[in-house]
Structure formats: structure tokens, C-alpha cells
mmCIF file of C-alpha atoms and ligand atoms in Angstrom:
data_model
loop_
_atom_site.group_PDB
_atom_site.id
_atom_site.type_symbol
_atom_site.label_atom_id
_atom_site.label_comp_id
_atom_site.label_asym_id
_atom_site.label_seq_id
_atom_site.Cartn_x
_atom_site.Cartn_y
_atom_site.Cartn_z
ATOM 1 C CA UNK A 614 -50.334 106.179 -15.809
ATOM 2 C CA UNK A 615 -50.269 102.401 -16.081
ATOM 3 C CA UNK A 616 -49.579 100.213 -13.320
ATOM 4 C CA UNK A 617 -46.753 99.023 -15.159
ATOM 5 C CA UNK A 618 -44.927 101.221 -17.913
ATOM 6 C CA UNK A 619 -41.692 99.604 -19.862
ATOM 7 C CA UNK A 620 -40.086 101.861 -22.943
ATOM 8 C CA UNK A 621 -36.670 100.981 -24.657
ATOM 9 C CA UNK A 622 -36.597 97.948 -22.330
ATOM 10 C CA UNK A 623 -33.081 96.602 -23.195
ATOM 11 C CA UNK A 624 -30.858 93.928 -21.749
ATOM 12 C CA UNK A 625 -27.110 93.751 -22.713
ATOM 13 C CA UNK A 626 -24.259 91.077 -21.996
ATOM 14 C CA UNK A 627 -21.007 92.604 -22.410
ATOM 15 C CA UNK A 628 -18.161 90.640 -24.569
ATOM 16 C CA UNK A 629 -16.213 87.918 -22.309
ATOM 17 C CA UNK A 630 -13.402 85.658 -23.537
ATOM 18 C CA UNK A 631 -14.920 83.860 -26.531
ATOM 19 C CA UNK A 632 -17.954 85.036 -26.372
ATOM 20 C CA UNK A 633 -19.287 88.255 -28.111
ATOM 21 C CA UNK A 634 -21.253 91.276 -26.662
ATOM 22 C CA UNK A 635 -25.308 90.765 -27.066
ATOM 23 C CA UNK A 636 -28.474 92.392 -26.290
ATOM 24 C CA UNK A 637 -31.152 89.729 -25.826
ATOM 25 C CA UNK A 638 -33.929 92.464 -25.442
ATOM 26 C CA UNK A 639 -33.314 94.653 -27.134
ATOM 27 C CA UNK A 640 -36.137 97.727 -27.380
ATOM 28 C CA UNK A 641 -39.163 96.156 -25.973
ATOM 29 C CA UNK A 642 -42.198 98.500 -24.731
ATOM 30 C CA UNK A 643 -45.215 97.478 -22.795
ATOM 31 C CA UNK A 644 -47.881 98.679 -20.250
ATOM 32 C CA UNK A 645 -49.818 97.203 -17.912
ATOM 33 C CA UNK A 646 -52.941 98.301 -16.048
ATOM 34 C CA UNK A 647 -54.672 96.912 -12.663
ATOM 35 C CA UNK A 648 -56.758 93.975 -13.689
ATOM 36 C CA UNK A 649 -55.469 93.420 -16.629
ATOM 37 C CA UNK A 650 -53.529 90.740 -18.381
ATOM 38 C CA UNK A 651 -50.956 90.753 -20.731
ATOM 39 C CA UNK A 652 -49.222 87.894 -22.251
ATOM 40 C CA UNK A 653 -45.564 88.042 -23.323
ATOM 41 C CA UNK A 654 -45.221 85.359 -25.290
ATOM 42 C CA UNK A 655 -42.479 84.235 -27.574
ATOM 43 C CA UNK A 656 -40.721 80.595 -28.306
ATOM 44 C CA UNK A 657 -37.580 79.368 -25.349
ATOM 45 C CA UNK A 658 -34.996 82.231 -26.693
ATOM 46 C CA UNK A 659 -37.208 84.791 -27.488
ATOM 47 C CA UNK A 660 -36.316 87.176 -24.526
ATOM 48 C CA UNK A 661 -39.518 87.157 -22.894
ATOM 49 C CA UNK A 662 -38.781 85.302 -19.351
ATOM 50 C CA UNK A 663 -35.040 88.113 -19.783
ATOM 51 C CA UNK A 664 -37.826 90.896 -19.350
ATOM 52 C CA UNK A 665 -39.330 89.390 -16.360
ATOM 53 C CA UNK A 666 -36.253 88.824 -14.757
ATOM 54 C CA UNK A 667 -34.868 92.538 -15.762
ATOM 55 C CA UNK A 668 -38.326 93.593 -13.827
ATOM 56 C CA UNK A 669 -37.288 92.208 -11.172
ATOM 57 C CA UNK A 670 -33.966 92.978 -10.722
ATOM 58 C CA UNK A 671 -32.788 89.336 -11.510
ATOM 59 C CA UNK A 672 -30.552 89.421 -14.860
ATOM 60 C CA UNK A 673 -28.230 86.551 -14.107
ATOM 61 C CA UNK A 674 -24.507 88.328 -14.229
ATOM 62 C CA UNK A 675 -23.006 89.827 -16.159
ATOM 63 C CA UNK A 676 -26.679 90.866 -17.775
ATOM 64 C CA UNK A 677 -27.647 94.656 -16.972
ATOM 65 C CA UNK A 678 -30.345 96.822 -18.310
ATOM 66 C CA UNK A 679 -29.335 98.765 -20.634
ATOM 67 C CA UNK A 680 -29.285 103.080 -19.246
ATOM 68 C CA UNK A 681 -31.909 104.228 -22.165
ATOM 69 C CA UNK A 682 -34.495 101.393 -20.489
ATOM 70 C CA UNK A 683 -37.370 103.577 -18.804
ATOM 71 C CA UNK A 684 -39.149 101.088 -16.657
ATOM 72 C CA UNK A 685 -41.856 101.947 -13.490
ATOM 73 C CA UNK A 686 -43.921 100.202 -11.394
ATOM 74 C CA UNK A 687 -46.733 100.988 -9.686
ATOM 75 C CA UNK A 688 -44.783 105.084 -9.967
ATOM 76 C CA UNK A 689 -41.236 103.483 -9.106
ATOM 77 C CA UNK A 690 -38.531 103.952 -11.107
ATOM 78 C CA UNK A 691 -36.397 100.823 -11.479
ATOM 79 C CA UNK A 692 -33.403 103.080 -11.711
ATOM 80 C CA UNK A 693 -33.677 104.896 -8.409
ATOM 81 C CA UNK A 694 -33.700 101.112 -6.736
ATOM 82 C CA UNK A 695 -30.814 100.805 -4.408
ATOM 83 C CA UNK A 696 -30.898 96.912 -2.537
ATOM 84 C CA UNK A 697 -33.631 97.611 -0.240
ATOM 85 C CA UNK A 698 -35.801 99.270 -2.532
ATOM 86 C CA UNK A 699 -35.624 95.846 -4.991
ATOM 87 C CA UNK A 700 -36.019 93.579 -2.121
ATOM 88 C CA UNK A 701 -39.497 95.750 -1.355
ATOM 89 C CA UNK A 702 -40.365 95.707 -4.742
ATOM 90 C CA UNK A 703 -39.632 91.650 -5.369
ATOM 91 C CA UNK A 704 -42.889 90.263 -3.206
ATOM 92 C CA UNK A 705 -44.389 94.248 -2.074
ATOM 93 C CA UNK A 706 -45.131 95.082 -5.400
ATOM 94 C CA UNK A 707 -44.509 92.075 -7.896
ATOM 95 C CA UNK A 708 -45.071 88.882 -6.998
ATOM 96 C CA UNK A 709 -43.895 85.866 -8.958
ATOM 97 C CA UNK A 710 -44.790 82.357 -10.024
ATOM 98 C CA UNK A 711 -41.565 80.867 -11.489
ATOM 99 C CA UNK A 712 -41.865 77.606 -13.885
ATOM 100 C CA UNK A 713 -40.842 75.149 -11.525
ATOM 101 C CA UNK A 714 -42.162 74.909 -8.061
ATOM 102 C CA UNK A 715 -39.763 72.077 -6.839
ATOM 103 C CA UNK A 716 -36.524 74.063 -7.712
ATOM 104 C CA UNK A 717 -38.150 77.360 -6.335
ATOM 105 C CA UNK A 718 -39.113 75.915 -2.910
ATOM 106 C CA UNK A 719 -36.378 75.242 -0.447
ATOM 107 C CA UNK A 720 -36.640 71.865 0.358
ATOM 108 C CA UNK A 721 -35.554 71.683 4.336
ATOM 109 C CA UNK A 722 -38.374 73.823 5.392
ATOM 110 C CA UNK A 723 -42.307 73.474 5.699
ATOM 111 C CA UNK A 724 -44.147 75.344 3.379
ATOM 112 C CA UNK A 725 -46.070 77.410 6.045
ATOM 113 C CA UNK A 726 -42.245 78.558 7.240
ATOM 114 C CA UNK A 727 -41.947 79.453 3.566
ATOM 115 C CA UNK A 728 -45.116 81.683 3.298
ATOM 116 C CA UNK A 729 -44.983 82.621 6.610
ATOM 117 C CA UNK A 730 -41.319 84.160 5.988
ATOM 118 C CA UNK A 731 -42.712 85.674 2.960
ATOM 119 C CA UNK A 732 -45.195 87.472 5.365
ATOM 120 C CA UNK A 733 -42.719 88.701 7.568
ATOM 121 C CA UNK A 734 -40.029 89.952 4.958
ATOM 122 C CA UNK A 735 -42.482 92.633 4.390
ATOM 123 C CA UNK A 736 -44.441 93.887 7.617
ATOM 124 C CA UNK A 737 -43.847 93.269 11.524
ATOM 125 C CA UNK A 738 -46.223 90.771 11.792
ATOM 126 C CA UNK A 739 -45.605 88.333 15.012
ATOM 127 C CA UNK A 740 -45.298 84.577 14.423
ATOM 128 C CA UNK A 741 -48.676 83.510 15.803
ATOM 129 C CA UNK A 742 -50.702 86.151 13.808
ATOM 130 C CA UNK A 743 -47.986 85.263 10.626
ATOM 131 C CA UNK A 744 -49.258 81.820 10.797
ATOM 132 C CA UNK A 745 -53.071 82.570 10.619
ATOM 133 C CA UNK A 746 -52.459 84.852 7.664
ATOM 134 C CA UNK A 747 -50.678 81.632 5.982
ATOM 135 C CA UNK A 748 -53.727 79.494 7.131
ATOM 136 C CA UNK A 749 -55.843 81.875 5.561
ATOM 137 C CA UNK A 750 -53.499 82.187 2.122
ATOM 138 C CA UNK A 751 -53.355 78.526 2.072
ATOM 139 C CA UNK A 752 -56.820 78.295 2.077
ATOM 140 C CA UNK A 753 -57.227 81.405 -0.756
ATOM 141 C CA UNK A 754 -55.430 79.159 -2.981
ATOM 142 C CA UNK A 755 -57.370 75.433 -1.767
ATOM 143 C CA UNK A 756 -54.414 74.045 0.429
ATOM 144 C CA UNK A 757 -55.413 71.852 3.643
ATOM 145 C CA UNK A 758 -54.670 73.790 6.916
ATOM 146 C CA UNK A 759 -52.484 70.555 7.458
ATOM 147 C CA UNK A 760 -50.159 71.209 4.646
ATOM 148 C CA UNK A 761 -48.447 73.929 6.174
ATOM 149 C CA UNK A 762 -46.295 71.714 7.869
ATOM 150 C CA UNK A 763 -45.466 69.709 4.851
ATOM 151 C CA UNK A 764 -42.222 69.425 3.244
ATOM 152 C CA UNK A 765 -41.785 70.337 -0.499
ATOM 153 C CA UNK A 766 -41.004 66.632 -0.900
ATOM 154 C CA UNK A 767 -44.658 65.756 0.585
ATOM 155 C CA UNK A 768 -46.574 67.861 -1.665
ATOM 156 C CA UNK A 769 -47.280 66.892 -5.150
ATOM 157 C CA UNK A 770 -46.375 69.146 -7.888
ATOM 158 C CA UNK A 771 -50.020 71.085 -8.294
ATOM 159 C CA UNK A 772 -49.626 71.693 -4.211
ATOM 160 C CA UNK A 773 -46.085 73.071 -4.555
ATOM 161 C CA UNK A 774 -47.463 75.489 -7.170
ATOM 162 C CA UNK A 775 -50.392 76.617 -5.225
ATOM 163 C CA UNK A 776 -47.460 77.078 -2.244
ATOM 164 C CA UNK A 777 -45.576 79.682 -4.486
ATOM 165 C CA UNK A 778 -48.696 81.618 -5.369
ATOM 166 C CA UNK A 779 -49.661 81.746 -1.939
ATOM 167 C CA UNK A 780 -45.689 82.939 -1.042
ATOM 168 C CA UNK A 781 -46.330 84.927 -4.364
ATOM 169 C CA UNK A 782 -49.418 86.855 -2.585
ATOM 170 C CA UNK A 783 -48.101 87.288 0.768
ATOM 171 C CA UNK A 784 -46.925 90.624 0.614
ATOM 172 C CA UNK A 785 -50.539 91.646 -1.284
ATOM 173 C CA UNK A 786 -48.306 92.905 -4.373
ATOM 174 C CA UNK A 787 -50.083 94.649 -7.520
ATOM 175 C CA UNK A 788 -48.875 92.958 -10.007
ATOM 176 C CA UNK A 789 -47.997 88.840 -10.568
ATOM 177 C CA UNK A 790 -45.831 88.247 -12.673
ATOM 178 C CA UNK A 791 -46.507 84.542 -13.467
ATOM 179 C CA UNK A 792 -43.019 82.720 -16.116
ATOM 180 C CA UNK A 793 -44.328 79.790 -17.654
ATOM 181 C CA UNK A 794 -46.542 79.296 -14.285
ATOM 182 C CA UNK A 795 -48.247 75.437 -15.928
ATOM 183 C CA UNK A 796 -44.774 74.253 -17.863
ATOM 184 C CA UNK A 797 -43.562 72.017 -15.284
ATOM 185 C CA UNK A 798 -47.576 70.368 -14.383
ATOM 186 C CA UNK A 799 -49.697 67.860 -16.361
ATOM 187 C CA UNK A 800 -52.542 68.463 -18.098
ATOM 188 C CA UNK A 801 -55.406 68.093 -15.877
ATOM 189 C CA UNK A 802 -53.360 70.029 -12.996
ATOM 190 C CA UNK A 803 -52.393 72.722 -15.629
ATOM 191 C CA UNK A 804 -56.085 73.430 -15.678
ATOM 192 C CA UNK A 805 -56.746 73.905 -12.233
ATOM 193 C CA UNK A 806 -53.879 76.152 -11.770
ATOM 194 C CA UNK A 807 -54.618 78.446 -14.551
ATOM 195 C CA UNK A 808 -58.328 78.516 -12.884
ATOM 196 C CA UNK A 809 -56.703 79.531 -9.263
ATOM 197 C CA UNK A 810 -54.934 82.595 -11.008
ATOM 198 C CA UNK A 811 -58.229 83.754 -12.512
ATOM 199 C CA UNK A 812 -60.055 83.709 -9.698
ATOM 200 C CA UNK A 813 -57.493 85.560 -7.470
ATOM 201 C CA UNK A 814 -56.595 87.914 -10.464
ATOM 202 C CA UNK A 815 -60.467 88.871 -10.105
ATOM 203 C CA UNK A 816 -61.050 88.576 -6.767
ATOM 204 C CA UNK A 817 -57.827 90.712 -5.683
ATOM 205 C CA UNK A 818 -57.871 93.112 -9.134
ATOM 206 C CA UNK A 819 -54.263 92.098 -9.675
ATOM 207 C CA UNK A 820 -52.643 93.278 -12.818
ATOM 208 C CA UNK A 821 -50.709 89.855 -14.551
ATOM 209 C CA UNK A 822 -47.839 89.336 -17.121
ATOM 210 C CA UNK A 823 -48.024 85.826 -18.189
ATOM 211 C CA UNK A 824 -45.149 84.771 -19.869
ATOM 212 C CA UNK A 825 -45.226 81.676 -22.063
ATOM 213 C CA UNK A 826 -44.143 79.837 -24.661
ATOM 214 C CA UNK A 827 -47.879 78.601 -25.224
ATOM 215 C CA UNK A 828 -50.267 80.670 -27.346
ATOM 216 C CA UNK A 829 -52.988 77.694 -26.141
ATOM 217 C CA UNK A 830 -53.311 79.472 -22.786
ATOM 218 C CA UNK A 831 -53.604 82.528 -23.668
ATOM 219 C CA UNK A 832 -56.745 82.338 -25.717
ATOM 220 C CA UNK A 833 -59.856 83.177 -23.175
ATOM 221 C CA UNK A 834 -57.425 84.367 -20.786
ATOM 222 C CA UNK A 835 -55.184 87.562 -21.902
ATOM 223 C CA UNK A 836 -56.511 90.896 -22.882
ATOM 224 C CA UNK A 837 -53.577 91.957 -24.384
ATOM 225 C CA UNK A 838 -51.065 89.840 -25.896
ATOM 226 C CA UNK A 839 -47.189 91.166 -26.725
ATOM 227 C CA UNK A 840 -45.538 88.228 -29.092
ATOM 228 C CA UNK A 841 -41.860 88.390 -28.631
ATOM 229 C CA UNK A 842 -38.808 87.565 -31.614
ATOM 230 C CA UNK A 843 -35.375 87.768 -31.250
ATOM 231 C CA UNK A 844 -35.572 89.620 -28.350
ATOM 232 C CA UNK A 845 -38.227 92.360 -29.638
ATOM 233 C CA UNK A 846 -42.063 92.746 -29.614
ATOM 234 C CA UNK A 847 -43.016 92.032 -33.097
ATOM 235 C CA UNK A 848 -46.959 91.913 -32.838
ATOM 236 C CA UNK A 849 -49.108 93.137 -29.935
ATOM 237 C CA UNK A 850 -52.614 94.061 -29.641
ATOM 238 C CA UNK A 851 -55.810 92.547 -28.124
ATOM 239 C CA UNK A 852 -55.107 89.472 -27.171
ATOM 240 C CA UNK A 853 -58.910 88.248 -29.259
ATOM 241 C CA UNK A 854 -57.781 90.426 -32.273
ATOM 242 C CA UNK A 855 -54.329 88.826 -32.636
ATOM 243 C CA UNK A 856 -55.253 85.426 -31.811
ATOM 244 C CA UNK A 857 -58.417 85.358 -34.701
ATOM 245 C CA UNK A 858 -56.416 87.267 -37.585
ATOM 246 C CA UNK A 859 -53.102 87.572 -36.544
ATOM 247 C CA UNK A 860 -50.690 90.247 -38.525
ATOM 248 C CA UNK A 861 -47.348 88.996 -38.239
ATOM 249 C CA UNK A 862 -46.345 85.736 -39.944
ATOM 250 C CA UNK A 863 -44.184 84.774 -36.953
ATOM 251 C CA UNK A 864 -47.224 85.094 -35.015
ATOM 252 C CA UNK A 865 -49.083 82.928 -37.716
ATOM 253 C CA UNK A 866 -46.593 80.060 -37.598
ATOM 254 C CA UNK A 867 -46.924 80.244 -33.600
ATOM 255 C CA UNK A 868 -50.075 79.469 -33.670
ATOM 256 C CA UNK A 869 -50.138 76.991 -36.545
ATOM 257 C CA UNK A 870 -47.811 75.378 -34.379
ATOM 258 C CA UNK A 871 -50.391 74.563 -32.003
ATOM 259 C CA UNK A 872 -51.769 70.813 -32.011
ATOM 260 C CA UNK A 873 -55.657 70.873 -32.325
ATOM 261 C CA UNK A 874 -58.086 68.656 -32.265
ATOM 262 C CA UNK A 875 -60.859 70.935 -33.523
ATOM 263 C CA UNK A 876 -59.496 70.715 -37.027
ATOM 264 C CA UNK A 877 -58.049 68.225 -39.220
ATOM 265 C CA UNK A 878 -55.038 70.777 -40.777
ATOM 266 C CA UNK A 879 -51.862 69.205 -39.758
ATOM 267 C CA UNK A 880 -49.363 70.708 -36.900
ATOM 268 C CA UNK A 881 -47.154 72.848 -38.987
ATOM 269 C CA UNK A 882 -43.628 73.209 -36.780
ATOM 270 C CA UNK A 883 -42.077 76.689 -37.738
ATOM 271 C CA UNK A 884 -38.686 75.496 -39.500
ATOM 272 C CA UNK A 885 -35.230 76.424 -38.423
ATOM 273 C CA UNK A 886 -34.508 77.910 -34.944
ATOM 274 C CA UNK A 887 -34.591 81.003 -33.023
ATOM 275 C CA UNK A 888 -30.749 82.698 -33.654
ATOM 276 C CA UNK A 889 -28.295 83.444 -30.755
ATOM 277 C CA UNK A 890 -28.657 86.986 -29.595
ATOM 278 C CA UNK A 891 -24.854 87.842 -30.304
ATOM 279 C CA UNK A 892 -25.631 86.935 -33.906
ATOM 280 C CA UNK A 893 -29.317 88.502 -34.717
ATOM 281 C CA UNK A 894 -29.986 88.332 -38.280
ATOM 282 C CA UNK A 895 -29.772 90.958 -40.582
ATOM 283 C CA UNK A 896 -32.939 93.299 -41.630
ATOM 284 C CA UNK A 897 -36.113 91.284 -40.245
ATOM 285 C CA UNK A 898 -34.770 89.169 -37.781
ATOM 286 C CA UNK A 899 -37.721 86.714 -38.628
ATOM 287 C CA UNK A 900 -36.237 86.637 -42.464
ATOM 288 C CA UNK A 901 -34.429 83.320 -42.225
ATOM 289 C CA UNK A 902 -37.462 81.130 -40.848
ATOM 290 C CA UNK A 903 -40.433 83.186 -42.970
ATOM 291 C CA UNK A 904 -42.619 81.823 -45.796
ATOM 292 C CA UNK A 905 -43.805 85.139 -46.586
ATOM 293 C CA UNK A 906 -39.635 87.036 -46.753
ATOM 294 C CA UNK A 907 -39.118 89.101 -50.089
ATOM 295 C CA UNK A 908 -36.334 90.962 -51.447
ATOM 296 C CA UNK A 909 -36.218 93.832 -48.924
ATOM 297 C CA UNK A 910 -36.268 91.762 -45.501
ATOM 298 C CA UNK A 911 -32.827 90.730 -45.056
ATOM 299 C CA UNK A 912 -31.675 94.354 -45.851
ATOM 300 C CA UNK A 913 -33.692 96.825 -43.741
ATOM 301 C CA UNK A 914 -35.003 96.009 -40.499
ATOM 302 C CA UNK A 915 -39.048 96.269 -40.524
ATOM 303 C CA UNK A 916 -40.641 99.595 -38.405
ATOM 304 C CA UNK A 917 -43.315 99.544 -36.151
ATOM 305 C CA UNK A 918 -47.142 99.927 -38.159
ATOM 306 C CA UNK A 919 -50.688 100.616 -36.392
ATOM 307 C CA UNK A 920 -52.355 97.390 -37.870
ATOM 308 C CA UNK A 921 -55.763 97.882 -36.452
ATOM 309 C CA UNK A 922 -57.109 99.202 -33.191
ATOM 310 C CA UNK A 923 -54.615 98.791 -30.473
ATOM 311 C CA UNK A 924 -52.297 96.677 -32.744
ATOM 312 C CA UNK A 925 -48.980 96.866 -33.887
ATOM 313 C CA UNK A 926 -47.099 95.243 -36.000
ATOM 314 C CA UNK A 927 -43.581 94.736 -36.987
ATOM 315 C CA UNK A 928 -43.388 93.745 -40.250
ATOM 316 C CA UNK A 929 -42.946 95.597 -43.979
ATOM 317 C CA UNK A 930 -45.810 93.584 -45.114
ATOM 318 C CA UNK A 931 -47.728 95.713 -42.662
ATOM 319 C CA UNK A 932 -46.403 98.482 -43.520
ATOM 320 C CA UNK A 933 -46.943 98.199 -46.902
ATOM 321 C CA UNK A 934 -50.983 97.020 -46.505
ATOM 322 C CA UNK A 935 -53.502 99.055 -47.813
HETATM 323 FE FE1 SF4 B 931 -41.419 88.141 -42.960
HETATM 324 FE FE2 SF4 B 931 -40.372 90.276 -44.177
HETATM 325 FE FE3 SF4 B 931 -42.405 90.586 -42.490
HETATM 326 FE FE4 SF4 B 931 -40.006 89.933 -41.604
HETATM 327 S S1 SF4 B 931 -40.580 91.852 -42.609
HETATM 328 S S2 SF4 B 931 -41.897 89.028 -40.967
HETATM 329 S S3 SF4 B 931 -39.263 88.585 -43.214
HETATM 330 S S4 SF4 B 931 -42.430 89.491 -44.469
#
């Protein structure tokens, strides 16, 4: 069994005043071995950073996973979690690396209180001996000793991110899940973070789900790569295979999307908008923004195909290739 198994992942928002009933994720399936990575990835509406939170037991309210969602983790079944068992499994078994470091941090402690009470949420470990292992975390992910008893405020924005992936790893978790983990950084630091989670994904054999709007990062990085639409996986294979010949035109006009500079075809912005979840298009949910849409899209929603080894593809044009 994988170290992370998710079938008929769905997330629902029941009808309030004004507002109708939705389902944001709606059907999404993914596994996850140790030492692998997988890439959700998906434009801002897509659903992807939904399934991270649902993983964690973080759906802002009135969101709840829908019954049918079959979900484990490292053998745990997210439905037998009562209060305790999330609070083990947020830090014991996932760790996470949220988008922005600054609003994740609390600002009116040191970061070494932070990591160290990230230590001691999980094991008895005294305050002395809590300290050293933050020393030793800080210096796992190339913090300064002396920056454990910096404020949030003192550390610039690459520092606070290296902070949360040491709070992140203090509980030695399997998996990391890591939303949008470069989003809020510049260039240059974007880099060197994205380097820091290799190395640690190696040297500790961690499983990751990246999540992230940016196809750029997952080149040379993913294994796997799930791309998300409308709150469903419409292409997802090997993350080399999908990125060379992609399948699915959504997954086409992602990455035409992408500025380069190895090549002098323009940037080619994908027209039109993702829709609201209450409101999902009819047939191929994709059928309003696609160049490729004929007769049958809007009227019957596309089925899953093989479309090579370890690839799938939602799409009739798939369905219908030779
Ligand atoms: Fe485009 Fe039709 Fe394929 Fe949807 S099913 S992605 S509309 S060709």
C-alpha cells in the first residue's frame, strides 16, 4: 500500500443564504509512495491547495469531505480521526510548508520557541534537550544557531521559510506536504528553497505533494505529476511524460502559459477563467476555455482513458485516439 492513498476525494459546501451548494473537489484520486514526489498542480481555483487542506483536516467551515472520500495515510484512515488523532497526524505524520511564511509564523515569539514547541507537541522531550534538537533542525535547513532567538520580523523572508520547514520536520513526519512552498519568495531565494527540499526529501526519504500553480517547478523535480481542473484530476502520469507530450489540452495551454526564454514562441495566456465551483460547466468542464472543444464536449462529461504508461487522461479526444 502507498504511503498515501486518496479515492473519491470530494469536498462539499452546503447551500447558505445566497449562495448555492458546491463541491470544489469533486472525485479526485491519488497515491503517494515514500520518496516520491507528486505534484498537484492546477491554476488559483482549481481545487488543488482544497485537497491539501481536506488532508489535513483543515477545510475552512462549513467545507467537509464528502462520506464516499476514502483517504489513508501512512495506514490511517482519515475517517476514524477523532481531535487527537488529527492533531498527531498534522506535524507526526504530515508536515506542511504553507505559501506564506510571515502569516504562518506567530510573530511575538522567537522562532526556536516556534520549532521548539513543534518538538514538544509531539514527544516528552525536556526544554534543554528540545532546544538542541532545534539547533540541530536549524542547522539541517542552513539557519545560524543565533537565529533561534530571532523574531519573525528579524528574519528575511527565505529565513522565515527555512523556519517553517524546520517546524515542518520537527515531529520527523512521512510525508511534506509543501502549498505553493516558493509563491511568496523572489527568484534567486525561490531557488535555494526548492534546493533545501530536495536535499532533505533525499536525505530523510520523505514522500512530497507539491502543490502549485507553476508547471516551471515541477520539471526536474516531480515524478509524478496530477494536473487539476475544476476541481478534478484531468491528466496525471509521469511527471517527464506529461511535461514533454502532454495529453490534455488544458495541460497544453498550462504550459504554453509558461514565459521562456529558450524559445522565441510567444506566452500564450489560456483565455477566459476558471468557473465558480457552484456553477461547473456542463459536459467537459474545460469546454468553455478549449481550442480543441467539438460538438460532444459541452454535452457529456469526458471519462477517464489510459493514455500511455502510467497516464491518464480526461478528455474524449483521448478516448477517441487510436
Ligand atoms: Fe477539450 Fe473536449 Fe477534451 Fe474537454 S473533452 S478537454 S473540451 S477536447
Amino acid at each position: 500500500m502507498s504511503l498515501l492513498e486518496v479515492r473519491d476525494l470530494a469536498v462539499r459546501f452546503p447551500a447558505r443564504t445566497g449562495r448555492p451548494a458546491s463541491r470544489p473537489v469533486d472525485g479526485v484520486s491519488f497515491s503517494l509512495d515514500r520518496g516520491e514526489t507528486l505534484a498537484l498542480v492546477g491554476e488559483s481555483g482549481s481545487g488543488k491547495s482544497l485537497t491539501g487542506l481536506a488532508l489535513l483536516g483543515l477545510l475552512p467551515p462549513p467545507g467537509e469531505l464528502d462520506p464516499a472520500s476514502r483517504v489513508t495515510v501512512s495506514g490511517v484512515d482519515l475517517r476514524t480521526l477523532d481531535g487527537p488523532g488529527w492533531r498527531r497526524l498534522r506535524g507526526g505524520i504530515i508536515g506542511t510548508v504553507f505559501q506564506d511564511p510571515a502569516a504562518s509564523l506567530d510573530p511575538v515569539h522567537s522562532a526556536g520557541a516556534q520549532v521548539i514547541e513543534a518538538i514538544r507537541a509531539h514527544r516528552p522531550v525536556a526544554t534543554g534537550a528540545a532546544r538542541r534538537q532545534a539547533a540541530e533542525l536549524f542547522a539541517e535547513v542552513g539557519l545560524e544557531p543565533d537565529r533561534l532567538d530571532a523574531y519573525p520580523h528579524q528574519l528575511s523572508g527565505g529565513q522565515r521559510q527555512r523556519v517553517m520547514i524546520a517546524i515542518a520536520l520537527a515531529a520527523e513526519p512521512d510525508l511534506l506536504l509543501a502549498d505553493e512552498p516558493t509563491s511568496a519568495l523572489d527568484v534567486t531565494v525561490q531557488a535555494q528553497i526548492l534546493e533545501l527540499l530536495d536535499r532533505l526529501q533525499a536525505r530523510r526519504g520523505l514522500a512530497v505533494l507539491l502543490i502549485t500553480h507553476d508547471l516551471a517547478i515541477v520539471a526536474g523535480r516531480a515524478d509524478r505529476v496530477a494536473v487539476l481542473y475544476a476541481g478534478q484530476v484531468v491528466e496525471s502520469g509521469p511527471a517527464p511524460a506529461v511535461l514533454d507530450a502532454p495529453s490534455h489540452p488544458y495541460t497544453r495551454a498550462l504550459l504554453a502559459a509558461i514565459p521562456r526564454l529558450d524559445t522565441a514562441d510567444p506566452v500564450r495566456p489560456i483565455p477566459g477563467a476558471v468557473p465558480r465551483p457552484h456553477a461547473w460547466p456542463t459536459g467537459c468542464r474545460f469546454h468553455p476555455r478549449c481550442d480543441v472543444a467539438f460538438d460532444r464536449c459541452p454535452l457529456e462529461a469526458p471519462t477517464v482513458s489510459r493514455s500511455g504508461p502510467g497516464r491518464e487522461t480526461r478528455c474524449w479526444l483521448a478516448v477517441e485516439a487510436p
